[in-house]
mmCIF file of C-alpha atoms in Angstrom:
data_model
loop_
_atom_site.group_PDB
_atom_site.id
_atom_site.type_symbol
_atom_site.label_atom_id
_atom_site.label_comp_id
_atom_site.label_asym_id
_atom_site.label_seq_id
_atom_site.Cartn_x
_atom_site.Cartn_y
_atom_site.Cartn_z
ATOM 1 C CA MET A 1 41.351 -19.779 -13.803
ATOM 2 C CA PRO A 2 43.715 -16.861 -14.696
ATOM 3 C CA LEU A 3 46.810 -16.435 -12.542
ATOM 4 C CA ASP A 4 45.754 -13.008 -11.247
ATOM 5 C CA ALA A 5 42.210 -14.144 -10.308
ATOM 6 C CA GLN A 6 41.620 -14.845 -6.644
ATOM 7 C CA PRO A 7 39.581 -17.774 -5.379
ATOM 8 C CA PRO A 8 36.200 -17.001 -3.794
ATOM 9 C CA THR A 9 36.399 -16.377 -0.064
ATOM 10 C CA ARG A 10 34.003 -16.086 2.830
ATOM 11 C CA LEU A 11 34.323 -12.319 2.555
ATOM 12 C CA ALA A 12 33.094 -12.431 -1.048
ATOM 13 C CA ALA A 13 30.119 -14.567 -0.004
ATOM 14 C CA ALA A 14 29.353 -12.156 2.852
ATOM 15 C CA SER A 15 29.500 -9.172 0.502
ATOM 16 C CA ARG A 16 27.042 -10.906 -1.855
ATOM 17 C CA GLU A 17 24.664 -11.423 1.098
ATOM 18 C CA THR A 18 25.088 -7.771 2.097
ATOM 19 C CA ALA A 19 24.367 -6.699 -1.490
ATOM 20 C CA GLN A 20 21.208 -8.834 -1.423
ATOM 21 C CA GLN A 21 20.136 -7.138 1.829
ATOM 22 C CA LEU A 22 20.804 -3.698 0.330
ATOM 23 C CA ARG A 23 18.650 -4.535 -2.683
ATOM 24 C CA CYS A 24 15.903 -5.416 -0.214
ATOM 25 C CA GLY A 25 16.972 -2.407 1.934
ATOM 26 C CA SER A 26 15.290 0.530 3.543
ATOM 27 C CA ARG A 27 12.162 1.077 1.471
ATOM 28 C CA TRP A 28 8.407 0.736 1.749
ATOM 29 C CA ALA A 29 6.737 -2.637 1.254
ATOM 30 C CA VAL A 30 3.100 -3.765 1.123
ATOM 31 C CA CYS A 31 1.886 -5.654 4.170
ATOM 32 C CA HIS A 32 -1.217 -7.893 4.033
ATOM 33 C CA THR A 33 -3.084 -7.924 7.351
ATOM 34 C CA HIS A 34 -5.613 -10.193 8.974
ATOM 35 C CA PRO A 35 -9.277 -9.255 8.310
ATOM 36 C CA GLN A 36 -10.196 -5.889 9.866
ATOM 37 C CA ALA A 37 -6.836 -5.724 11.678
ATOM 38 C CA GLU A 38 -5.150 -2.911 9.734
ATOM 39 C CA ARG A 39 -4.988 -0.436 12.645
ATOM 40 C CA TRP A 40 -3.923 -3.138 15.109
ATOM 41 C CA ALA A 41 -1.132 -4.299 12.775
ATOM 42 C CA ALA A 42 0.036 -0.687 12.220
ATOM 43 C CA THR A 43 0.140 -0.081 15.981
ATOM 44 C CA ASN A 44 2.116 -3.285 16.597
ATOM 45 C CA LEU A 45 4.573 -2.447 13.797
ATOM 46 C CA ARG A 46 5.151 1.006 15.322
ATOM 47 C CA ARG A 47 5.753 -0.594 18.743
ATOM 48 C CA GLN A 48 8.514 -2.673 17.138
ATOM 49 C CA GLY A 49 10.147 0.453 15.700
ATOM 50 C CA TYR A 50 8.912 0.253 12.098
ATOM 51 C CA ASN A 51 7.273 3.149 10.270
ATOM 52 C CA ALA A 52 3.815 2.071 9.158
ATOM 53 C CA TYR A 53 1.502 4.001 6.840
ATOM 54 C CA LEU A 54 -2.182 3.107 6.648
ATOM 55 C CA PRO A 55 -3.901 5.234 3.980
ATOM 56 C CA LEU A 56 -7.423 6.099 5.103
ATOM 57 C CA ARG A 57 -10.480 7.653 3.502
ATOM 58 C CA THR A 58 -13.663 9.028 5.046
ATOM 59 C CA VAL A 59 -17.084 7.569 4.287
ATOM 60 C CA LEU A 60 -20.534 8.165 5.724
ATOM 61 C CA ARG A 61 -21.823 5.221 7.755
ATOM 62 C CA ARG A 62 -25.298 4.832 9.138
ATOM 63 C CA ASP A 63 -25.468 4.764 12.926
ATOM 64 C CA ARG A 64 -26.565 1.376 14.337
ATOM 65 C CA CYS A 65 -28.740 2.896 17.048
ATOM 66 C CA LEU A 66 -30.192 5.761 15.021
ATOM 67 C CA PRO A 67 -30.668 4.522 11.439
ATOM 68 C CA THR A 68 -31.621 8.018 10.261
ATOM 69 C CA HIS A 69 -28.283 9.433 11.442
ATOM 70 C CA SER A 70 -25.062 9.099 9.437
ATOM 71 C CA ARG A 71 -21.600 9.884 10.703
ATOM 72 C CA PRO A 72 -18.190 10.159 9.038
ATOM 73 C CA VAL A 73 -15.889 7.176 9.618
ATOM 74 C CA ALA A 74 -12.256 6.749 8.544
ATOM 75 C CA VAL A 75 -11.782 3.382 6.801
ATOM 76 C CA PRO A 76 -8.689 1.910 5.114
ATOM 77 C CA LEU A 77 -8.265 2.834 1.463
ATOM 78 C CA TRP A 78 -7.517 -0.826 0.677
ATOM 79 C CA THR A 79 -9.007 -3.231 3.195
ATOM 80 C CA GLY A 80 -6.412 -5.652 4.475
ATOM 81 C CA TYR A 81 -3.326 -3.732 3.316
ATOM 82 C CA LEU A 82 -0.893 -1.185 4.740
ATOM 83 C CA PHE A 83 2.624 0.014 3.948
ATOM 84 C CA VAL A 84 5.666 -0.535 6.154
ATOM 85 C CA ASP A 85 9.216 0.841 5.947
ATOM 86 C CA ILE A 86 11.042 -2.474 6.182
ATOM 87 C CA GLY A 87 14.622 -1.231 6.537
ATOM 88 C CA SER A 88 17.269 -3.948 6.313
ATOM 89 C CA HIS A 89 15.612 -6.432 8.703
ATOM 90 C CA TRP A 90 12.207 -7.310 7.312
ATOM 91 C CA ALA A 91 11.683 -10.845 8.665
ATOM 92 C CA PRO A 92 10.122 -9.702 12.003
ATOM 93 C CA VAL A 93 7.425 -7.787 10.100
ATOM 94 C CA ALA A 94 5.841 -11.031 8.880
ATOM 95 C CA HIS A 95 5.511 -12.284 12.476
ATOM 96 C CA THR A 96 3.955 -9.129 13.914
ATOM 97 C CA LEU A 97 0.515 -9.477 15.491
ATOM 98 C CA GLY A 98 -2.152 -8.495 12.966
ATOM 99 C CA VAL A 99 0.102 -9.105 9.946
ATOM 100 C CA ALA A 100 -0.762 -12.047 7.714
ATOM 101 C CA ARG A 101 2.219 -11.716 5.353
ATOM 102 C CA LEU A 102 4.363 -9.376 3.296
ATOM 103 C CA LEU A 103 3.786 -9.232 -0.439
ATOM 104 C CA MET A 104 6.934 -10.817 -1.852
ATOM 105 C CA ALA A 105 8.798 -10.471 -5.140
ATOM 106 C CA GLY A 106 10.884 -13.634 -5.081
ATOM 107 C CA PRO A 107 12.989 -13.866 -1.903
ATOM 108 C CA CYS A 108 12.553 -10.168 -1.016
ATOM 109 C CA PRO A 109 9.477 -8.092 -0.180
ATOM 110 C CA HIS A 110 7.901 -6.243 -3.084
ATOM 111 C CA ILE A 111 9.096 -2.617 -2.881
ATOM 112 C CA VAL A 112 6.552 0.118 -3.630
ATOM 113 C CA PRO A 113 7.800 2.835 -6.011
ATOM 114 C CA GLU A 114 8.459 6.127 -4.242
ATOM 115 C CA ALA A 115 6.139 8.036 -6.612
ATOM 116 C CA VAL A 116 3.156 5.844 -5.689
ATOM 117 C CA LEU A 117 3.686 6.335 -1.962
ATOM 118 C CA SER A 118 4.207 10.084 -2.432
ATOM 119 C CA ALA A 119 0.932 10.348 -4.372
ATOM 120 C CA LEU A 120 -0.909 8.418 -1.660
ATOM 121 C CA GLN A 121 0.471 10.643 1.084
ATOM 122 C CA ALA A 122 -0.240 13.812 -0.925
ATOM 123 C CA GLY A 123 -3.895 12.823 -1.336
ATOM 124 C CA GLU A 124 -4.431 12.032 2.347
ATOM 125 C CA ALA A 125 -6.173 15.346 3.147
ATOM 126 C CA LEU A 126 -8.375 15.034 0.048
ATOM 127 C CA ARG A 127 -9.528 11.547 1.047
ATOM 128 C CA ARG A 128 -10.273 12.706 4.610
ATOM 129 C CA SER A 129 -12.974 15.095 3.401
ATOM 130 C CA ILE A 130 -16.382 13.714 2.468
ATOM 131 C CA THR A 131 -16.914 16.004 -0.527
ATOM 132 C CA PRO A 132 -13.512 16.690 -2.042
ATOM 133 C CA PRO A 133 -13.045 20.312 -3.125
ATOM 134 C CA GLY A 134 -11.959 21.136 -6.670
ATOM 135 C CA ALA A 135 -11.471 18.511 -9.349
ATOM 136 C CA GLN A 136 -13.128 15.162 -8.810
ATOM 137 C CA TRP A 137 -10.116 13.181 -9.995
ATOM 138 C CA ALA A 138 -7.290 14.956 -8.206
ATOM 139 C CA PRO A 139 -4.218 12.828 -7.367
ATOM 140 C CA GLY A 140 -4.900 10.753 -4.265
ATOM 141 C CA ALA A 141 -8.665 10.492 -4.840
ATOM 142 C CA ALA A 142 -10.254 7.109 -4.128
ATOM 143 C CA CYS A 143 -12.129 5.653 -7.098
ATOM 144 C CA SER A 144 -13.232 2.413 -8.748
ATOM 145 C CA LEU A 145 -13.044 1.260 -12.322
ATOM 146 C CA ALA A 146 -16.455 1.283 -14.046
ATOM 147 C CA THR A 147 -15.781 -0.844 -17.129
ATOM 148 C CA GLY A 148 -13.533 -3.633 -18.320
ATOM 149 C CA ALA A 149 -12.091 -6.677 -16.615
ATOM 150 C CA PHE A 150 -11.442 -4.802 -13.373
ATOM 151 C CA ALA A 151 -14.879 -3.167 -13.034
ATOM 152 C CA GLY A 152 -15.596 -2.368 -9.381
ATOM 153 C CA HIS A 153 -11.958 -2.834 -8.405
ATOM 154 C CA PRO A 154 -10.803 -0.143 -5.901
ATOM 155 C CA ALA A 155 -8.106 2.252 -7.100
ATOM 156 C CA VAL A 156 -6.342 5.522 -6.257
ATOM 157 C CA VAL A 157 -5.699 8.276 -8.792
ATOM 158 C CA LEU A 158 -1.978 9.007 -9.247
ATOM 159 C CA SER A 159 -2.056 11.539 -12.087
ATOM 160 C CA VAL A 160 -4.582 13.015 -14.510
ATOM 161 C CA THR A 161 -4.249 14.280 -18.065
ATOM 162 C CA ARG A 162 -6.977 15.705 -20.284
ATOM 163 C CA HIS A 163 -8.493 12.368 -21.357
ATOM 164 C CA SER A 164 -6.820 9.724 -19.179
ATOM 165 C CA ALA A 165 -5.822 9.003 -15.608
ATOM 166 C CA THR A 166 -3.104 6.819 -14.138
ATOM 167 C CA VAL A 167 -4.411 4.858 -11.169
ATOM 168 C CA ALA A 168 -2.810 2.456 -8.686
ATOM 169 C CA LEU A 169 -4.487 -0.952 -8.316
ATOM 170 C CA LEU A 170 -3.645 -3.863 -6.038
ATOM 171 C CA LEU A 171 -3.477 -6.638 -8.635
ATOM 172 C CA PHE A 172 -1.979 -10.093 -8.364
ATOM 173 C CA GLY A 173 -0.250 -9.282 -5.086
ATOM 174 C CA GLU A 174 1.439 -6.100 -6.352
ATOM 175 C CA LEU A 175 0.643 -2.420 -6.594
ATOM 176 C CA ARG A 176 0.293 -1.755 -10.346
ATOM 177 C CA ASN A 177 -0.008 1.514 -12.283
ATOM 178 C CA VAL A 178 -2.723 1.393 -14.943
ATOM 179 C CA THR A 179 -3.686 4.177 -17.358
ATOM 180 C CA VAL A 180 -7.415 4.345 -18.157
ATOM 181 C CA GLY A 181 -9.789 6.850 -19.720
ATOM 182 C CA ILE A 182 -11.437 9.379 -17.408
ATOM 183 C CA GLU A 183 -14.854 7.981 -18.348
ATOM 184 C CA CYS A 184 -13.832 4.599 -16.852
ATOM 185 C CA LEU A 185 -13.592 6.035 -13.317
ATOM 186 C CA VAL A 186 -16.412 6.262 -10.807
ATOM 187 C CA ALA A 187 -16.439 7.530 -7.235
ATOM 188 C CA ARG A 188 -16.007 4.761 -4.695
ATOM 189 C CA ASP A 189 -19.067 4.216 -2.513
ATOM 190 C CA GLU A 190 -19.141 2.126 0.630
#
């Protein structure tokens, strides 16, 4: 050890822990909920002081009493998932009623890129309408992949070019950006 080097102290260990907390800091994470408990989990997270975002889309559902009548219903964009602003203290989120677990990346929750969350929030009004106005594949539109290994997998359009679209998929416990051809996308029916 060089003469001018100082031995490690408790303060150095505490600063490493603080740096670890800052890396896991105030950002949005993906929260996996219990079956059909997305709204309940979001409400309980808000009661605890967390910001929760549950992206919804509108679908037509047949009425149980009048089978000839359909009505618009807001359903989660991804069943079983919502986004939560975890801040610096994320451990209580995993023990909230309605929450099954946080999607983790090692010891810290997996942080969603800001661009993905912005695209989801920007497309909220588009997904709330039954027949979206304008272009079919506008950013924020709910879709599914028609071909390939992920055929039928639900996705959300993030950006569109002339021949391809970048979509967000929940794959392997993470939100992934995938670029596919426009012809590979189909409207999501439910």
